[in-house]
mmCIF file with all atom_site columns, C-alpha atoms in Angstrom:
data_model
loop_
_atom_site.group_PDB
_atom_site.id
_atom_site.type_symbol
_atom_site.label_atom_id
_atom_site.label_alt_id
_atom_site.label_comp_id
_atom_site.label_asym_id
_atom_site.label_entity_id
_atom_site.label_seq_id
_atom_site.pdbx_PDB_ins_code
_atom_site.Cartn_x
_atom_site.Cartn_y
_atom_site.Cartn_z
_atom_site.occupancy
_atom_site.B_iso_or_equiv
_atom_site.pdbx_formal_charge
_atom_site.auth_seq_id
_atom_site.auth_comp_id
_atom_site.auth_asym_id
_atom_site.auth_atom_id
_atom_site.pdbx_PDB_model_num
ATOM 1   C CA . MET U 1 1   ? 14.296 42.559 -54.829 1.00 0.00 ? 1   MET U CA 1
ATOM 2   C CA . LYS U 1 2   ? 14.586 45.265 -57.466 1.00 0.00 ? 2   LYS U CA 1
ATOM 3   C CA . LYS U 1 3   ? 17.225 47.976 -57.172 1.00 0.00 ? 3   LYS U CA 1
ATOM 4   C CA . THR U 1 4   ? 15.814 51.421 -56.433 1.00 0.00 ? 4   THR U CA 1
ATOM 5   C CA . ILE U 1 5   ? 17.247 54.252 -58.522 1.00 0.00 ? 5   ILE U CA 1
ATOM 6   C CA . TYR U 1 6   ? 16.249 57.887 -58.925 1.00 0.00 ? 6   TYR U CA 1
ATOM 7   C CA . ASN U 1 7   ? 15.941 60.102 -61.959 1.00 0.00 ? 7   ASN U CA 1
ATOM 8   C CA . LYS U 1 8   ? 17.835 62.708 -59.944 1.00 0.00 ? 8   LYS U CA 1
ATOM 9   C CA . PHE U 1 9   ? 19.852 61.921 -56.846 1.00 0.00 ? 9   PHE U CA 1
ATOM 10  C CA . ASP U 1 10  ? 19.802 64.381 -53.948 1.00 0.00 ? 10  ASP U CA 1
ATOM 11  C CA . LYS U 1 11  ? 23.253 65.966 -53.808 1.00 0.00 ? 11  LYS U CA 1
ATOM 12  C CA . GLU U 1 12  ? 22.898 66.617 -50.074 1.00 0.00 ? 12  GLU U CA 1
ATOM 13  C CA . GLU U 1 13  ? 22.601 62.873 -49.442 1.00 0.00 ? 13  GLU U CA 1
ATOM 14  C CA . ILE U 1 14  ? 25.886 61.974 -51.149 1.00 0.00 ? 14  ILE U CA 1
ATOM 15  C CA . SER U 1 15  ? 28.174 62.973 -48.258 1.00 0.00 ? 15  SER U CA 1
ATOM 16  C CA . LYS U 1 16  ? 26.182 60.707 -45.927 1.00 0.00 ? 16  LYS U CA 1
ATOM 17  C CA . LEU U 1 17  ? 26.998 57.599 -47.964 1.00 0.00 ? 17  LEU U CA 1
ATOM 18  C CA . PRO U 1 18  ? 29.989 55.313 -47.268 1.00 0.00 ? 18  PRO U CA 1
ATOM 19  C CA . SER U 1 19  ? 33.030 56.355 -49.273 1.00 0.00 ? 19  SER U CA 1
ATOM 20  C CA . VAL U 1 20  ? 34.571 54.165 -51.944 1.00 0.00 ? 20  VAL U CA 1
ATOM 21  C CA . ASN U 1 21  ? 38.103 54.136 -53.378 1.00 0.00 ? 21  ASN U CA 1
ATOM 22  C CA . PHE U 1 22  ? 40.038 52.013 -55.822 1.00 0.00 ? 22  PHE U CA 1
ATOM 23  C CA . THR U 1 23  ? 41.972 49.450 -53.785 1.00 0.00 ? 23  THR U CA 1
ATOM 24  C CA . GLY U 1 24  ? 43.914 47.762 -56.575 1.00 0.00 ? 24  GLY U CA 1
ATOM 25  C CA . ARG U 1 25  ? 47.436 48.368 -57.784 1.00 0.00 ? 25  ARG U CA 1
ATOM 26  C CA . ILE U 1 26  ? 48.321 51.833 -59.117 1.00 0.00 ? 26  ILE U CA 1
ATOM 27  C CA . ILE U 1 27  ? 51.270 52.235 -61.476 1.00 0.00 ? 27  ILE U CA 1
ATOM 28  C CA . VAL U 1 28  ? 52.603 55.652 -62.520 1.00 0.00 ? 28  VAL U CA 1
ATOM 29  C CA . VAL U 1 29  ? 53.906 55.730 -66.113 1.00 0.00 ? 29  VAL U CA 1
ATOM 30  C CA . MET U 1 30  ? 56.481 58.402 -66.961 1.00 0.00 ? 30  MET U CA 1
ATOM 31  C CA . THR U 1 31  ? 58.452 57.153 -69.986 1.00 0.00 ? 31  THR U CA 1
ATOM 32  C CA . ALA U 1 32  ? 57.734 55.798 -73.470 1.00 0.00 ? 32  ALA U CA 1
ATOM 33  C CA . ASN U 1 33  ? 59.196 52.401 -72.524 1.00 0.00 ? 33  ASN U CA 1
ATOM 34  C CA . GLU U 1 34  ? 56.983 52.154 -69.456 1.00 0.00 ? 34  GLU U CA 1
ATOM 35  C CA . ALA U 1 35  ? 54.002 53.177 -71.583 1.00 0.00 ? 35  ALA U CA 1
ATOM 36  C CA . GLU U 1 36  ? 54.687 50.367 -74.046 1.00 0.00 ? 36  GLU U CA 1
ATOM 37  C CA . LYS U 1 37  ? 54.601 47.746 -71.286 1.00 0.00 ? 37  LYS U CA 1
ATOM 38  C CA . ALA U 1 38  ? 51.487 49.252 -69.718 1.00 0.00 ? 38  ALA U CA 1
ATOM 39  C CA . VAL U 1 39  ? 49.588 49.364 -73.004 1.00 0.00 ? 39  VAL U CA 1
ATOM 40  C CA . ASN U 1 40  ? 50.488 45.761 -73.829 1.00 0.00 ? 40  ASN U CA 1
ATOM 41  C CA . TYR U 1 41  ? 48.901 44.731 -70.536 1.00 0.00 ? 41  TYR U CA 1
ATOM 42  C CA . LEU U 1 42  ? 45.838 46.952 -70.931 1.00 0.00 ? 42  LEU U CA 1
ATOM 43  C CA . LEU U 1 43  ? 45.062 45.706 -74.422 1.00 0.00 ? 43  LEU U CA 1
ATOM 44  C CA . SER U 1 44  ? 45.014 42.139 -73.088 1.00 0.00 ? 44  SER U CA 1
ATOM 45  C CA . GLN U 1 45  ? 42.027 42.978 -70.833 1.00 0.00 ? 45  GLN U CA 1
ATOM 46  C CA . ASP U 1 46  ? 38.305 42.628 -71.579 1.00 0.00 ? 46  ASP U CA 1
ATOM 47  C CA . ILE U 1 47  ? 37.309 46.170 -70.587 1.00 0.00 ? 47  ILE U CA 1
ATOM 48  C CA . LEU U 1 48  ? 38.987 49.421 -69.513 1.00 0.00 ? 48  LEU U CA 1
ATOM 49  C CA . GLY U 1 49  ? 37.908 52.502 -67.598 1.00 0.00 ? 49  GLY U CA 1
ATOM 50  C CA . VAL U 1 50  ? 39.356 55.831 -68.718 1.00 0.00 ? 50  VAL U CA 1
ATOM 51  C CA . ASP U 1 51  ? 39.556 59.404 -67.474 1.00 0.00 ? 51  ASP U CA 1
ATOM 52  C CA . THR U 1 52  ? 41.872 62.423 -67.618 1.00 0.00 ? 52  THR U CA 1
ATOM 53  C CA . GLU U 1 53  ? 43.039 65.164 -65.271 1.00 0.00 ? 53  GLU U CA 1
ATOM 54  C CA . THR U 1 54  ? 44.236 68.653 -66.159 1.00 0.00 ? 54  THR U CA 1
ATOM 55  C CA . ARG U 1 55  ? 45.975 71.210 -63.990 1.00 0.00 ? 55  ARG U CA 1
ATOM 56  C CA . PRO U 1 56  ? 43.266 73.709 -63.001 1.00 0.00 ? 56  PRO U CA 1
ATOM 57  C CA . SER U 1 57  ? 43.599 77.327 -64.082 1.00 0.00 ? 57  SER U CA 1
ATOM 58  C CA . PHE U 1 58  ? 42.590 80.113 -61.739 1.00 0.00 ? 58  PHE U CA 1
ATOM 59  C CA . ARG U 1 59  ? 43.450 83.111 -63.932 1.00 0.00 ? 59  ARG U CA 1
ATOM 60  C CA . LYS U 1 60  ? 41.594 84.394 -66.962 1.00 0.00 ? 60  LYS U CA 1
ATOM 61  C CA . GLY U 1 61  ? 43.262 83.278 -70.183 1.00 0.00 ? 61  GLY U CA 1
ATOM 62  C CA . GLU U 1 62  ? 45.387 80.659 -68.384 1.00 0.00 ? 62  GLU U CA 1
ATOM 63  C CA . ASN U 1 63  ? 45.009 77.170 -69.859 1.00 0.00 ? 63  ASN U CA 1
ATOM 64  C CA . TYR U 1 64  ? 46.880 73.892 -69.535 1.00 0.00 ? 64  TYR U CA 1
ATOM 65  C CA . GLN U 1 65  ? 47.077 70.742 -71.602 1.00 0.00 ? 65  GLN U CA 1
ATOM 66  C CA . VAL U 1 66  ? 45.919 67.389 -70.245 1.00 0.00 ? 66  VAL U CA 1
ATOM 67  C CA . SER U 1 67  ? 48.281 66.369 -67.457 1.00 0.00 ? 67  SER U CA 1
ATOM 68  C CA . LEU U 1 68  ? 47.221 62.800 -66.786 1.00 0.00 ? 68  LEU U CA 1
ATOM 69  C CA . LEU U 1 69  ? 45.527 59.927 -68.587 1.00 0.00 ? 69  LEU U CA 1
ATOM 70  C CA . GLN U 1 70  ? 44.334 57.229 -66.219 1.00 0.00 ? 70  GLN U CA 1
ATOM 71  C CA . VAL U 1 71  ? 43.383 53.844 -67.644 1.00 0.00 ? 71  VAL U CA 1
ATOM 72  C CA . SER U 1 72  ? 42.189 51.055 -65.381 1.00 0.00 ? 72  SER U CA 1
ATOM 73  C CA . SER U 1 73  ? 41.453 47.373 -65.694 1.00 0.00 ? 73  SER U CA 1
ATOM 74  C CA . ARG U 1 74  ? 39.347 45.792 -62.978 1.00 0.00 ? 74  ARG U CA 1
ATOM 75  C CA . ASP U 1 75  ? 42.332 45.563 -60.611 1.00 0.00 ? 75  ASP U CA 1
ATOM 76  C CA . ILE U 1 76  ? 45.254 47.645 -61.957 1.00 0.00 ? 76  ILE U CA 1
ATOM 77  C CA . CYS U 1 77  ? 45.244 51.317 -62.906 1.00 0.00 ? 77  CYS U CA 1
ATOM 78  C CA . PHE U 1 78  ? 47.977 53.012 -64.919 1.00 0.00 ? 78  PHE U CA 1
ATOM 79  C CA . LEU U 1 79  ? 48.513 56.752 -64.575 1.00 0.00 ? 79  LEU U CA 1
ATOM 80  C CA . PHE U 1 80  ? 50.123 58.089 -67.757 1.00 0.00 ? 80  PHE U CA 1
ATOM 81  C CA . ARG U 1 81  ? 51.854 61.389 -66.934 1.00 0.00 ? 81  ARG U CA 1
ATOM 82  C CA . LEU U 1 82  ? 51.391 63.128 -70.267 1.00 0.00 ? 82  LEU U CA 1
ATOM 83  C CA . ASN U 1 83  ? 52.826 66.381 -68.934 1.00 0.00 ? 83  ASN U CA 1
ATOM 84  C CA . LEU U 1 84  ? 56.170 64.598 -68.550 1.00 0.00 ? 84  LEU U CA 1
ATOM 85  C CA . MET U 1 85  ? 56.290 62.310 -71.593 1.00 0.00 ? 85  MET U CA 1
ATOM 86  C CA . GLY U 1 86  ? 53.823 63.767 -74.095 1.00 0.00 ? 86  GLY U CA 1
ATOM 87  C CA . MET U 1 87  ? 51.881 61.267 -76.213 1.00 0.00 ? 87  MET U CA 1
ATOM 88  C CA . PRO U 1 88  ? 54.222 58.380 -77.080 1.00 0.00 ? 88  PRO U CA 1
ATOM 89  C CA . PRO U 1 89  ? 53.236 55.855 -79.801 1.00 0.00 ? 89  PRO U CA 1
ATOM 90  C CA . ALA U 1 90  ? 52.000 53.313 -77.233 1.00 0.00 ? 90  ALA U CA 1
ATOM 91  C CA . VAL U 1 91  ? 49.454 55.776 -75.825 1.00 0.00 ? 91  VAL U CA 1
ATOM 92  C CA . ILE U 1 92  ? 48.209 56.573 -79.326 1.00 0.00 ? 92  ILE U CA 1
ATOM 93  C CA . ARG U 1 93  ? 47.928 52.830 -80.015 1.00 0.00 ? 93  ARG U CA 1
ATOM 94  C CA . LEU U 1 94  ? 45.805 52.437 -76.892 1.00 0.00 ? 94  LEU U CA 1
ATOM 95  C CA . LEU U 1 95  ? 43.512 55.364 -77.690 1.00 0.00 ? 95  LEU U CA 1
ATOM 96  C CA . GLU U 1 96  ? 43.018 54.165 -81.278 1.00 0.00 ? 96  GLU U CA 1
ATOM 97  C CA . ASN U 1 97  ? 42.365 50.544 -80.265 1.00 0.00 ? 97  ASN U CA 1
ATOM 98  C CA . LYS U 1 98  ? 39.096 49.188 -81.647 1.00 0.00 ? 98  LYS U CA 1
ATOM 99  C CA . GLU U 1 99  ? 39.072 45.838 -79.820 1.00 0.00 ? 99  GLU U CA 1
ATOM 100 C CA . VAL U 1 100 ? 38.932 46.515 -76.072 1.00 0.00 ? 100 VAL U CA 1
ATOM 101 C CA . PRO U 1 101 ? 36.016 48.775 -75.030 1.00 0.00 ? 101 PRO U CA 1
ATOM 102 C CA . MET U 1 102 ? 37.167 51.880 -73.152 1.00 0.00 ? 102 MET U CA 1
ATOM 103 C CA . ILE U 1 103 ? 34.512 53.279 -70.821 1.00 0.00 ? 103 ILE U CA 1
ATOM 104 C CA . GLY U 1 104 ? 34.461 56.956 -69.874 1.00 0.00 ? 104 GLY U CA 1
ATOM 105 C CA . LEU U 1 105 ? 32.098 59.654 -68.730 1.00 0.00 ? 105 LEU U CA 1
ATOM 106 C CA . SER U 1 106 ? 31.687 62.939 -70.616 1.00 0.00 ? 106 SER U CA 1
ATOM 107 C CA . TRP U 1 107 ? 34.441 61.432 -72.705 1.00 0.00 ? 107 TRP U CA 1
ATOM 108 C CA . HIS U 1 108 ? 33.889 63.710 -75.701 1.00 0.00 ? 108 HIS U CA 1
ATOM 109 C CA . ASP U 1 109 ? 35.441 66.567 -73.704 1.00 0.00 ? 109 ASP U CA 1
ATOM 110 C CA . ASP U 1 110 ? 38.413 64.416 -72.677 1.00 0.00 ? 110 ASP U CA 1
ATOM 111 C CA . LEU U 1 111 ? 38.998 63.359 -76.275 1.00 0.00 ? 111 LEU U CA 1
ATOM 112 C CA . THR U 1 112 ? 38.964 66.959 -77.436 1.00 0.00 ? 112 THR U CA 1
ATOM 113 C CA . MET U 1 113 ? 41.631 67.845 -74.865 1.00 0.00 ? 113 MET U CA 1
ATOM 114 C CA . LEU U 1 114 ? 43.754 64.783 -75.656 1.00 0.00 ? 114 LEU U CA 1
ATOM 115 C CA . ARG U 1 115 ? 43.678 65.533 -79.377 1.00 0.00 ? 115 ARG U CA 1
ATOM 116 C CA . ARG U 1 116 ? 45.040 68.986 -78.662 1.00 0.00 ? 116 ARG U CA 1
ATOM 117 C CA . ARG U 1 117 ? 48.233 67.250 -77.585 1.00 0.00 ? 117 ARG U CA 1
ATOM 118 C CA . THR U 1 118 ? 48.414 64.939 -80.610 1.00 0.00 ? 118 THR U CA 1
ATOM 119 C CA . ASN U 1 119 ? 45.753 64.203 -83.177 1.00 0.00 ? 119 ASN U CA 1
ATOM 120 C CA . PHE U 1 120 ? 44.587 60.582 -83.401 1.00 0.00 ? 120 PHE U CA 1
ATOM 121 C CA . GLU U 1 121 ? 41.605 58.546 -84.562 1.00 0.00 ? 121 GLU U CA 1
ATOM 122 C CA . PRO U 1 122 ? 39.521 57.628 -81.471 1.00 0.00 ? 122 PRO U CA 1
ATOM 123 C CA . GLY U 1 123 ? 39.017 53.893 -80.975 1.00 0.00 ? 123 GLY U CA 1
ATOM 124 C CA . ARG U 1 124 ? 36.287 51.933 -79.213 1.00 0.00 ? 124 ARG U CA 1
ATOM 125 C CA . PHE U 1 125 ? 35.040 54.372 -76.609 1.00 0.00 ? 125 PHE U CA 1
ATOM 126 C CA . ILE U 1 126 ? 31.717 54.099 -74.771 1.00 0.00 ? 126 ILE U CA 1
ATOM 127 C CA . ASP U 1 127 ? 30.345 57.079 -72.848 1.00 0.00 ? 127 ASP U CA 1
ATOM 128 C CA . ILE U 1 128 ? 28.252 56.258 -69.785 1.00 0.00 ? 128 ILE U CA 1
ATOM 129 C CA . GLN U 1 129 ? 26.285 59.462 -70.314 1.00 0.00 ? 129 GLN U CA 1
ATOM 130 C CA . ASP U 1 130 ? 24.896 57.908 -73.503 1.00 0.00 ? 130 ASP U CA 1
ATOM 131 C CA . MET U 1 131 ? 23.565 54.924 -71.524 1.00 0.00 ? 131 MET U CA 1
ATOM 132 C CA . VAL U 1 132 ? 21.902 56.242 -68.379 1.00 0.00 ? 132 VAL U CA 1
ATOM 133 C CA . GLY U 1 133 ? 18.975 57.895 -70.146 1.00 0.00 ? 133 GLY U CA 1
ATOM 134 C CA . ASP U 1 134 ? 17.637 54.424 -70.979 1.00 0.00 ? 134 ASP U CA 1
ATOM 135 C CA . LEU U 1 135 ? 17.111 53.904 -67.246 1.00 0.00 ? 135 LEU U CA 1
ATOM 136 C CA . GLY U 1 136 ? 15.375 57.258 -66.823 1.00 0.00 ? 136 GLY U CA 1
ATOM 137 C CA . ILE U 1 137 ? 18.330 58.824 -65.014 1.00 0.00 ? 137 ILE U CA 1
ATOM 138 C CA . ALA U 1 138 ? 18.885 62.510 -65.747 1.00 0.00 ? 138 ALA U CA 1
ATOM 139 C CA . ASP U 1 139 ? 22.063 63.044 -63.676 1.00 0.00 ? 139 ASP U CA 1
ATOM 140 C CA . LEU U 1 140 ? 25.299 62.947 -65.637 1.00 0.00 ? 140 LEU U CA 1
ATOM 141 C CA . SER U 1 141 ? 28.109 63.438 -63.109 1.00 0.00 ? 141 SER U CA 1
ATOM 142 C CA . LEU U 1 142 ? 30.220 60.501 -61.951 1.00 0.00 ? 142 LEU U CA 1
ATOM 143 C CA . GLN U 1 143 ? 29.665 61.283 -58.281 1.00 0.00 ? 143 GLN U CA 1
ATOM 144 C CA . LYS U 1 144 ? 25.868 61.435 -58.564 1.00 0.00 ? 144 LYS U CA 1
ATOM 145 C CA . LEU U 1 145 ? 25.634 58.370 -60.804 1.00 0.00 ? 145 LEU U CA 1
ATOM 146 C CA . TYR U 1 146 ? 27.768 56.278 -58.461 1.00 0.00 ? 146 TYR U CA 1
ATOM 147 C CA . ALA U 1 147 ? 25.767 57.409 -55.444 1.00 0.00 ? 147 ALA U CA 1
ATOM 148 C CA . ASN U 1 148 ? 22.517 56.632 -57.227 1.00 0.00 ? 148 ASN U CA 1
ATOM 149 C CA . ILE U 1 149 ? 23.451 53.196 -58.523 1.00 0.00 ? 149 ILE U CA 1
ATOM 150 C CA . PHE U 1 150 ? 25.787 51.905 -55.782 1.00 0.00 ? 150 PHE U CA 1
ATOM 151 C CA . HIS U 1 151 ? 24.888 54.107 -52.785 1.00 0.00 ? 151 HIS U CA 1
ATOM 152 C CA . GLN U 1 152 ? 28.550 54.965 -52.278 1.00 0.00 ? 152 GLN U CA 1
ATOM 153 C CA . HIS U 1 153 ? 30.361 58.298 -52.168 1.00 0.00 ? 153 HIS U CA 1
ATOM 154 C CA . ILE U 1 154 ? 33.250 59.152 -54.502 1.00 0.00 ? 154 ILE U CA 1
ATOM 155 C CA . SER U 1 155 ? 35.175 62.117 -53.112 1.00 0.00 ? 155 SER U CA 1
ATOM 156 C CA . LYS U 1 156 ? 36.062 64.952 -55.516 1.00 0.00 ? 156 LYS U CA 1
ATOM 157 C CA . ARG U 1 157 ? 38.432 66.777 -53.153 1.00 0.00 ? 157 ARG U CA 1
ATOM 158 C CA . GLN U 1 158 ? 41.524 66.267 -55.305 1.00 0.00 ? 158 GLN U CA 1
ATOM 159 C CA . ARG U 1 159 ? 39.939 67.463 -58.555 1.00 0.00 ? 159 ARG U CA 1
ATOM 160 C CA . LEU U 1 160 ? 41.457 70.959 -58.350 1.00 0.00 ? 160 LEU U CA 1
ATOM 161 C CA . SER U 1 161 ? 44.880 69.870 -57.119 1.00 0.00 ? 161 SER U CA 1
ATOM 162 C CA . ASN U 1 162 ? 48.049 70.429 -59.158 1.00 0.00 ? 162 ASN U CA 1
ATOM 163 C CA . TRP U 1 163 ? 48.193 67.587 -61.688 1.00 0.00 ? 163 TRP U CA 1
ATOM 164 C CA . ASN U 1 164 ? 51.467 68.961 -63.084 1.00 0.00 ? 164 ASN U CA 1
ATOM 165 C CA . ALA U 1 165 ? 53.264 68.490 -59.767 1.00 0.00 ? 165 ALA U CA 1
ATOM 166 C CA . ASP U 1 166 ? 56.690 66.858 -59.985 1.00 0.00 ? 166 ASP U CA 1
ATOM 167 C CA . VAL U 1 167 ? 55.396 63.954 -57.914 1.00 0.00 ? 167 VAL U CA 1
ATOM 168 C CA . LEU U 1 168 ? 51.742 62.998 -57.484 1.00 0.00 ? 168 LEU U CA 1
ATOM 169 C CA . ASN U 1 169 ? 50.789 62.343 -53.872 1.00 0.00 ? 169 ASN U CA 1
ATOM 170 C CA . ASP U 1 170 ? 48.907 59.260 -52.729 1.00 0.00 ? 170 ASP U CA 1
ATOM 171 C CA . LYS U 1 171 ? 45.581 61.088 -52.497 1.00 0.00 ? 171 LYS U CA 1
ATOM 172 C CA . GLN U 1 172 ? 45.903 62.251 -56.101 1.00 0.00 ? 172 GLN U CA 1
ATOM 173 C CA . LYS U 1 173 ? 46.786 58.755 -57.288 1.00 0.00 ? 173 LYS U CA 1
ATOM 174 C CA . ILE U 1 174 ? 43.821 57.149 -55.518 1.00 0.00 ? 174 ILE U CA 1
ATOM 175 C CA . TYR U 1 175 ? 41.452 59.856 -56.754 1.00 0.00 ? 175 TYR U CA 1
ATOM 176 C CA . ALA U 1 176 ? 42.567 59.452 -60.369 1.00 0.00 ? 176 ALA U CA 1
ATOM 177 C CA . ALA U 1 177 ? 42.457 55.656 -60.259 1.00 0.00 ? 177 ALA U CA 1
ATOM 178 C CA . THR U 1 178 ? 39.034 55.618 -58.593 1.00 0.00 ? 178 THR U CA 1
ATOM 179 C CA . ASP U 1 179 ? 37.457 57.746 -61.320 1.00 0.00 ? 179 ASP U CA 1
ATOM 180 C CA . ALA U 1 180 ? 38.690 55.452 -64.102 1.00 0.00 ? 180 ALA U CA 1
ATOM 181 C CA . TRP U 1 181 ? 37.866 52.212 -62.267 1.00 0.00 ? 181 TRP U CA 1
ATOM 182 C CA . ALA U 1 182 ? 34.401 53.476 -61.289 1.00 0.00 ? 182 ALA U CA 1
ATOM 183 C CA . CYS U 1 183 ? 33.509 53.792 -64.972 1.00 0.00 ? 183 CYS U CA 1
ATOM 184 C CA . ILE U 1 184 ? 33.867 50.021 -65.384 1.00 0.00 ? 184 ILE U CA 1
ATOM 185 C CA . ASN U 1 185 ? 31.593 49.365 -62.415 1.00 0.00 ? 185 ASN U CA 1
ATOM 186 C CA . LEU U 1 186 ? 28.969 51.785 -63.696 1.00 0.00 ? 186 LEU U CA 1
ATOM 187 C CA . TYR U 1 187 ? 29.046 50.320 -67.189 1.00 0.00 ? 187 TYR U CA 1
ATOM 188 C CA . ASP U 1 188 ? 28.640 46.751 -65.919 1.00 0.00 ? 188 ASP U CA 1
ATOM 189 C CA . GLU U 1 189 ? 25.725 47.606 -63.635 1.00 0.00 ? 189 GLU U CA 1
ATOM 190 C CA . ILE U 1 190 ? 23.910 49.921 -66.065 1.00 0.00 ? 190 ILE U CA 1
ATOM 191 C CA . LYS U 1 191 ? 24.203 47.243 -68.744 1.00 0.00 ? 191 LYS U CA 1
ATOM 192 C CA . ARG U 1 192 ? 22.828 44.625 -66.317 1.00 0.00 ? 192 ARG U CA 1
ATOM 193 C CA . LEU U 1 193 ? 19.903 46.818 -65.297 1.00 0.00 ? 193 LEU U CA 1
ATOM 194 C CA . ARG U 1 194 ? 19.029 47.675 -68.902 1.00 0.00 ? 194 ARG U CA 1
ATOM 195 C CA . GLU U 1 195 ? 19.030 44.035 -69.925 1.00 0.00 ? 195 GLU U CA 1
ATOM 196 C CA . SER U 1 196 ? 17.256 42.630 -66.862 1.00 0.00 ? 196 SER U CA 1
ATOM 197 C CA . GLY U 1 197 ? 14.855 45.454 -66.022 1.00 0.00 ? 197 GLY U CA 1
ATOM 198 C CA . ASP U 1 198 ? 15.693 44.650 -62.400 1.00 0.00 ? 198 ASP U CA 1
ATOM 199 C CA . TYR U 1 199 ? 15.139 48.164 -61.060 1.00 0.00 ? 199 TYR U CA 1
ATOM 200 C CA . GLU U 1 200 ? 12.463 50.575 -59.885 1.00 0.00 ? 200 GLU U CA 1
ATOM 201 C CA . LEU U 1 201 ? 12.784 54.203 -60.965 1.00 0.00 ? 201 LEU U CA 1
ATOM 202 C CA . ILE U 1 202 ? 11.608 56.853 -58.536 1.00 0.00 ? 202 ILE U CA 1
ATOM 203 C CA . VAL U 1 203 ? 10.911 60.179 -60.193 1.00 0.00 ? 203 VAL U CA 1
ATOM 204 C CA . VAL U 1 204 ? 11.759 63.067 -57.915 1.00 0.00 ? 204 VAL U CA 1
ATOM 205 C CA . GLU U 1 205 ? 9.738  66.166 -58.634 1.00 0.00 ? 205 GLU U CA 1
ATOM 206 C CA . GLU U 1 206 ? 11.820 69.317 -58.805 1.00 0.00 ? 206 GLU U CA 1
ATOM 207 C CA . LYS U 1 207 ? 10.898 72.002 -56.329 1.00 0.00 ? 207 LYS U CA 1
ATOM 208 C CA . ASP U 1 208 ? 10.314 75.386 -57.847 1.00 0.00 ? 208 ASP U CA 1
ATOM 209 C CA . GLU U 1 209 ? 12.416 78.325 -56.699 1.00 0.00 ? 209 GLU U CA 1
ATOM 210 C CA . THR U 1 210 ? 9.599  79.921 -54.678 1.00 0.00 ? 210 THR U CA 1
ATOM 211 C CA . GLU U 1 211 ? 8.927  76.739 -52.683 1.00 0.00 ? 211 GLU U CA 1
ATOM 212 C CA . THR U 1 212 ? 12.636 76.286 -51.969 1.00 0.00 ? 212 THR U CA 1
ATOM 213 C CA . LYS U 1 213 ? 13.000 79.832 -50.668 1.00 0.00 ? 213 LYS U CA 1
ATOM 214 C CA . GLU U 1 214 ? 9.933  79.433 -48.439 1.00 0.00 ? 214 GLU U CA 1
ATOM 215 C CA . GLN U 1 215 ? 11.387 76.276 -46.885 1.00 0.00 ? 215 GLN U CA 1
ATOM 216 C CA . GLN U 1 216 ? 14.710 77.983 -46.240 1.00 0.00 ? 216 GLN U CA 1
ATOM 217 C CA . SER U 1 217 ? 13.143 81.059 -44.603 1.00 0.00 ? 217 SER U CA 1
#
């Protein structure tokens, strides 16, 4: 039976789906020595999921550097606390690696922010947003893509929490790890669907503004 996917997934349906979280091991990395060990492990894997978090700013003109780099294998996620240790050589070595594919989403923006900390030559990165168009999917957010392809709900409640906090709480850790790990799952499934054609695309017609207002009145 072919998988049903939509060109645009109904945002209102997402909260009704079963939630999903990363259930593997999460390791917080706070020193250059810890980073070296973490990177040695990560570069021994076949694929990695990547994402970043930045402390949100709520005042005009207030900006922060990237706080966290999360990099996940299929079962272990490392949270590199860049706000505490900067960009040690091991992290640069990871980001410049050209052997192990690193899968992200809207990764161009993350790279721009990371390079504001320390300039480096980006390695083998693959952006999921560059892949989904081949399936006819127009949505580009992680939450909508995951709901569309896996019919599961990734919570975004921790997105605007303080990523520069002295200690990250468990909810922050799980949120960060889930986003990185989810990129691997999306890449694997999108690649499978592209190669097999084992899907049916349903095109959802957009309602015009007038029709929407009439239905709400």
